CSV table of C-alpha atoms in Angstrom, one decimal:
chain,number,residue,atom,x,y,z
A,4,MET,CA,7.0,-14.0,-2.4
A,5,ALA,CA,7.1,-14.8,-6.1
A,6,GLU,CA,10.5,-14.9,-7.6
A,7,VAL,CA,10.6,-12.6,-10.6
A,8,ASP,CA,13.4,-11.3,-12.7
A,9,SER,CA,14.0,-7.6,-11.7
A,10,GLN,CA,14.3,-6.7,-15.4
A,11,THR,CA,10.8,-8.0,-16.3
A,12,ALA,CA,9.1,-4.7,-15.5
A,13,ALA,CA,10.1,-1.3,-16.5
A,14,THR,CA,9.9,0.1,-13.0
A,15,LYS,CA,9.8,-1.2,-9.5
A,16,ILE,CA,6.5,-1.9,-7.7
A,17,ASN,CA,5.5,1.0,-5.5
A,18,ARG,CA,2.2,2.1,-3.9
A,19,ASP,CA,1.0,3.9,-7.0
A,20,VAL,CA,1.5,0.8,-9.1
A,21,LEU,CA,-0.3,-1.4,-6.5
A,22,GLU,CA,-3.3,0.9,-6.1
A,23,SER,CA,-3.6,1.3,-9.8
A,24,TYR,CA,-3.5,-2.5,-10.4
A,25,LEU,CA,-6.2,-3.0,-7.7
A,26,HIS,CA,-8.5,-0.7,-9.5
A,27,CYS,CA,-7.7,-1.9,-13.0
A,28,ARG,CA,-5.2,-4.4,-14.5
A,29,CYS,CA,-4.7,-2.1,-17.5
A,30,LYS,CA,-3.8,0.9,-15.3
A,31,GLY,CA,-1.4,-1.3,-13.4
A,32,TYR,CA,0.3,-2.2,-16.7
A,33,LEU,CA,0.5,1.5,-17.7
A,34,LYS,CA,2.0,2.5,-14.4
A,35,LEU,CA,4.6,-0.3,-14.4
A,36,THR,CA,5.6,0.7,-17.9
A,37,ARG,CA,6.1,4.3,-16.9
A,38,GLN,CA,3.3,5.8,-18.9
A,39,GLN,CA,1.6,8.9,-17.7
A,40,GLY,CA,-1.9,10.3,-18.1
A,41,THR,CA,-3.6,13.5,-17.0
A,42,LYS,CA,-4.7,13.4,-13.4
A,43,SER,CA,-8.3,14.6,-12.8
A,44,ASP,CA,-9.1,17.2,-10.2
A,45,TYR,CA,-10.7,14.5,-8.2
A,46,GLU,CA,-7.5,12.3,-8.1
A,47,THR,CA,-5.5,15.4,-7.1
A,48,LEU,CA,-8.0,16.2,-4.3
A,49,LEU,CA,-7.8,12.7,-3.0
A,50,THR,CA,-4.0,12.9,-2.8
A,51,GLU,CA,-4.2,16.2,-0.9
A,52,LEU,CA,-6.8,14.8,1.5
A,53,ARG,CA,-4.7,11.7,2.1
A,54,VAL,CA,-1.7,13.9,3.1
A,55,GLU,CA,-4.0,15.8,5.4
A,56,VAL,CA,-5.2,12.6,7.1
A,57,LYS,CA,-1.6,11.4,7.5
A,58,LEU,CA,-0.3,14.6,9.1
A,59,ASN,CA,-3.3,14.8,11.5
A,60,VAL,CA,-2.9,11.2,12.6
A,61,ILE,CA,0.9,11.4,13.1
A,62,ASN,CA,0.7,14.7,15.0
A,63,LYS,CA,-2.0,13.2,17.3
A,64,ILE,CA,0.1,10.1,18.0
A,65,LEU,CA,3.3,12.1,18.6
A,66,ALA,CA,1.4,14.2,21.1
A,67,GLN,CA,0.2,11.1,23.0
A,68,HIS,CA,3.4,9.1,23.1
A,69,PRO,CA,7.0,9.7,24.1
A,70,GLU,CA,9.5,10.2,21.3
A,71,HIS,CA,11.2,6.8,21.8
A,72,GLU,CA,7.9,5.0,21.1
A,73,VAL,CA,7.5,6.4,17.6
A,74,ALA,CA,9.9,5.8,14.8
A,75,GLN,CA,9.8,7.7,11.5
A,76,ASN,CA,11.5,7.5,8.1
A,77,ILE,CA,13.4,4.3,8.6
A,78,PHE,CA,14.3,1.4,6.4
A,79,LEU,CA,12.1,-1.6,7.0
A,80,ALA,CA,14.7,-3.9,8.6
A,81,ALA,CA,14.3,-6.6,11.2
A,82,PHE,CA,17.0,-5.3,13.5
A,83,LEU,CA,15.2,-1.9,13.7
A,84,LEU,CA,11.7,-3.4,14.3
A,85,LYS,CA,13.2,-5.6,17.0
A,86,ARG,CA,13.7,-2.5,19.1
A,87,GLY,CA,10.0,-2.5,19.5
A,88,PRO,CA,8.7,1.1,18.8
A,89,LEU,CA,4.9,1.3,19.3
A,90,TYR,CA,4.4,3.0,16.0
A,91,VAL,CA,6.5,3.3,12.8
A,92,PHE,CA,5.7,5.8,10.1
A,93,ASP,CA,7.1,6.0,6.6
A,94,ALA,CA,9.1,2.8,6.7
A,95,ILE,CA,10.9,2.1,3.4
A,96,LEU,CA,11.1,-1.4,1.8
A,97,GLU,CA,13.6,-1.4,-1.1
A,98,ASP,CA,14.9,-4.4,-3.1
A,99,ASP,CA,15.2,-5.5,-6.7
A,100,LEU,CA,11.4,-5.8,-7.0
A,101,LEU,CA,9.9,-3.3,-4.6
A,102,SER,CA,10.2,0.4,-3.7
A,103,LEU,CA,7.5,0.7,-1.1
A,104,CYS,CA,6.8,3.2,1.6
A,105,PHE,CA,4.6,1.8,4.4
A,106,ASP,CA,2.3,4.5,5.7
A,107,GLY,CA,2.6,3.0,9.2
A,108,LEU,CA,3.0,0.0,11.4
A,109,LYS,CA,1.6,-0.6,14.9
A,110,ARG,CA,3.1,-3.0,17.5
A,111,MET,CA,0.7,-5.6,18.7
A,112,PRO,CA,1.1,-8.6,21.2
A,113,GLY,CA,1.7,-11.9,19.4
A,114,ALA,CA,4.7,-14.0,18.6
A,115,SER,CA,7.1,-13.2,15.8
A,116,LYS,CA,10.8,-13.5,15.2
A,117,PHE,CA,11.1,-10.3,17.3
A,118,GLY,CA,9.8,-12.0,20.4
A,119,ASP,CA,6.3,-11.6,22.0
A,120,PHE,CA,5.2,-8.8,19.7
A,121,HIS,CA,4.6,-8.3,16.0
A,122,TYR,CA,3.5,-5.5,13.7
A,123,ILE,CA,0.4,-4.8,11.7
A,124,PRO,CA,0.2,-2.5,8.7
A,125,MET,CA,-1.6,0.8,8.7
A,126,LEU,CA,-2.9,2.9,5.7
A,127,PHE,CA,-3.9,6.5,5.4
A,128,HIS,CA,-6.9,6.9,3.1
A,129,ALA,CA,-8.7,10.0,1.9
A,130,GLY,CA,-12.1,8.5,1.4
A,131,GLY,CA,-14.8,8.4,4.1
A,132,GLN,CA,-15.5,4.7,3.5
A,133,VAL,CA,-13.1,1.7,3.4
A,134,ARG,CA,-13.5,-0.3,0.2
A,135,LYS,CA,-12.2,-3.5,-1.2
A,136,GLN,CA,-9.1,-1.9,-2.7
A,137,GLN,CA,-7.9,-0.7,0.6
A,138,LYS,CA,-8.3,-4.1,2.3
A,139,LEU,CA,-6.4,-5.8,-0.5
A,140,LEU,CA,-3.7,-3.2,-0.3
A,141,LEU,CA,-3.3,-3.9,3.4
A,142,GLU,CA,-3.1,-7.6,2.7
A,143,LEU,CA,-0.3,-7.0,0.2
A,144,TYR,CA,1.6,-4.9,2.7
A,145,SER,CA,1.0,-7.7,5.2
A,146,LEU,CA,2.6,-10.1,2.8
A,147,PHE,CA,5.7,-8.0,2.4
A,148,LEU,CA,5.9,-7.4,6.2
A,149,SER,CA,5.6,-11.1,6.9
A,150,LYS,CA,8.9,-11.8,5.1
A,151,ILE,CA,10.6,-9.5,7.6
A,152,GLN,CA,8.9,-10.4,10.9
A,153,GLY,CA,8.3,-14.1,10.1
A,154,SER,CA,4.6,-14.1,10.7
A,155,PRO,CA,1.5,-12.7,8.9
A,156,SER,CA,-0.6,-9.9,10.3
A,157,ASP,CA,-4.2,-11.0,11.2
A,158,SER,CA,-5.4,-7.4,11.0
A,159,GLY,CA,-4.6,-3.9,9.8
A,160,ILE,CA,-5.7,-0.3,10.5
A,161,ILE,CA,-7.0,2.2,8.0
A,162,TRP,CA,-7.1,5.9,9.0
A,163,HIS,CA,-9.6,7.6,6.7
A,164,GLY,CA,-11.8,10.6,6.0
A,165,ARG,CA,-11.6,14.1,7.3
A,166,GLU,CA,-12.4,12.9,10.8
A,167,CYS,CA,-9.3,10.6,10.7
A,168,LYS,CA,-11.4,7.6,11.8
A,169,ALA,CA,-9.5,4.4,12.6
A,170,THR,CA,-11.1,1.3,11.2
A,171,LYS,CA,-9.6,-2.1,12.1
A,172,VAL,CA,-9.7,-4.6,9.2
A,173,ARG,CA,-9.4,-8.3,9.6
A,174,LEU,CA,-6.9,-9.8,7.1
A,175,ASN,CA,-6.7,-13.2,5.5
A,176,PRO,CA,-3.7,-15.0,7.1
A,177,ASP,CA,-3.3,-17.2,4.0
A,178,PRO,CA,-0.9,-15.4,1.7
A,179,SER,CA,-1.5,-17.5,-1.4
A,180,ASN,CA,-4.1,-15.2,-2.9
A,181,MET,CA,-1.8,-12.2,-2.6
A,182,GLU,CA,1.1,-14.2,-4.0
A,183,LEU,CA,-1.0,-15.0,-7.1
A,184,LEU,CA,-2.1,-11.3,-7.4
A,185,LEU,CA,1.5,-10.2,-7.2
A,186,GLN,CA,2.6,-12.7,-9.8
A,187,ASP,CA,-0.2,-11.5,-12.1
A,188,LEU,CA,1.0,-8.0,-11.7
A,189,MET,CA,4.5,-8.8,-12.7
A,190,GLU,CA,3.4,-10.9,-15.6
A,191,ILE,CA,1.3,-8.2,-17.2
A,192,GLY,CA,4.1,-5.7,-16.5
A,193,GLY,CA,6.5,-7.9,-18.4
A,194,SER,CA,4.2,-8.3,-21.3
A,195,LYS,CA,4.8,-6.4,-24.6
A,196,SER,CA,1.1,-5.4,-24.8
A,197,PRO,CA,-1.5,-4.4,-22.1
A,198,PRO,CA,-4.1,-6.8,-20.8
A,199,ARG,CA,-7.6,-6.8,-22.3
A,200,LEU,CA,-9.3,-3.5,-21.8
A,201,ILE,CA,-12.3,-3.5,-19.6
A,202,LEU,CA,-14.1,-0.3,-18.8
A,203,GLY,CA,-15.3,0.1,-15.2
A,204,ASP,CA,-16.4,2.5,-12.5
A,205,HIS,CA,-12.9,3.8,-11.9
A,206,CYS,CA,-12.5,5.0,-15.5
A,207,GLN,CA,-14.4,8.3,-14.8
A,208,VAL,CA,-11.7,9.5,-12.4
A,209,CYS,CA,-8.6,7.7,-13.9
A,210,GLU,CA,-5.8,9.7,-15.4
A,211,PHE,CA,-5.9,7.4,-18.5
A,212,HIS,CA,-9.7,7.9,-19.0
A,213,GLN,CA,-9.4,9.5,-22.4
A,214,ARG,CA,-6.9,7.1,-23.7
A,215,CYS,CA,-8.9,4.0,-22.8
A,216,HIS,CA,-12.2,5.3,-24.0
A,217,THR,CA,-10.6,6.2,-27.3
A,218,GLN,CA,-9.3,2.7,-27.6
A,219,ALA,CA,-12.6,1.2,-26.6
């Protein structure tokens, strides 16, 4: 992972920052520098739907598996994952750079520093379709996870839509692109001015919509 001074950005990288950056570099900058806009009804609805998907999936898995196979609300540490729970939900990764909550992890066969198994990341997503941003977010989470388990994840799972459909996504095992993406995020967060403004499809639902269109 890129070595970055923890004082470079005004706030730590969390999921909101990552998702914002994947939609728009300017939005990523605004989130990293703790600026706030006005959330649209659509963004609020997506947040509520994502919570609904999350609760439905977790309840379903808890009903299908014994308690010892499912871990929740733990710090993402090697000694805890080495115990080998089948599922992990709401795992926290906290350091000088990151403050991330992993939606979920699933144990899969395959070598890692834990033994003959490793974990792949899971996401809860409100939308009915899986788009580029969700795949990239999974690859970023895979990058962070690989530092703990010693091996990259070759796939991830996205639970999405009101039907809570599970879509398996193949991930790029080469972390170099994600390393560059993370470095770019930290560089724009440490800048005194936002990156060049480019209006796009996400603008119409973005909380900074009015601000950016006024500047444009």
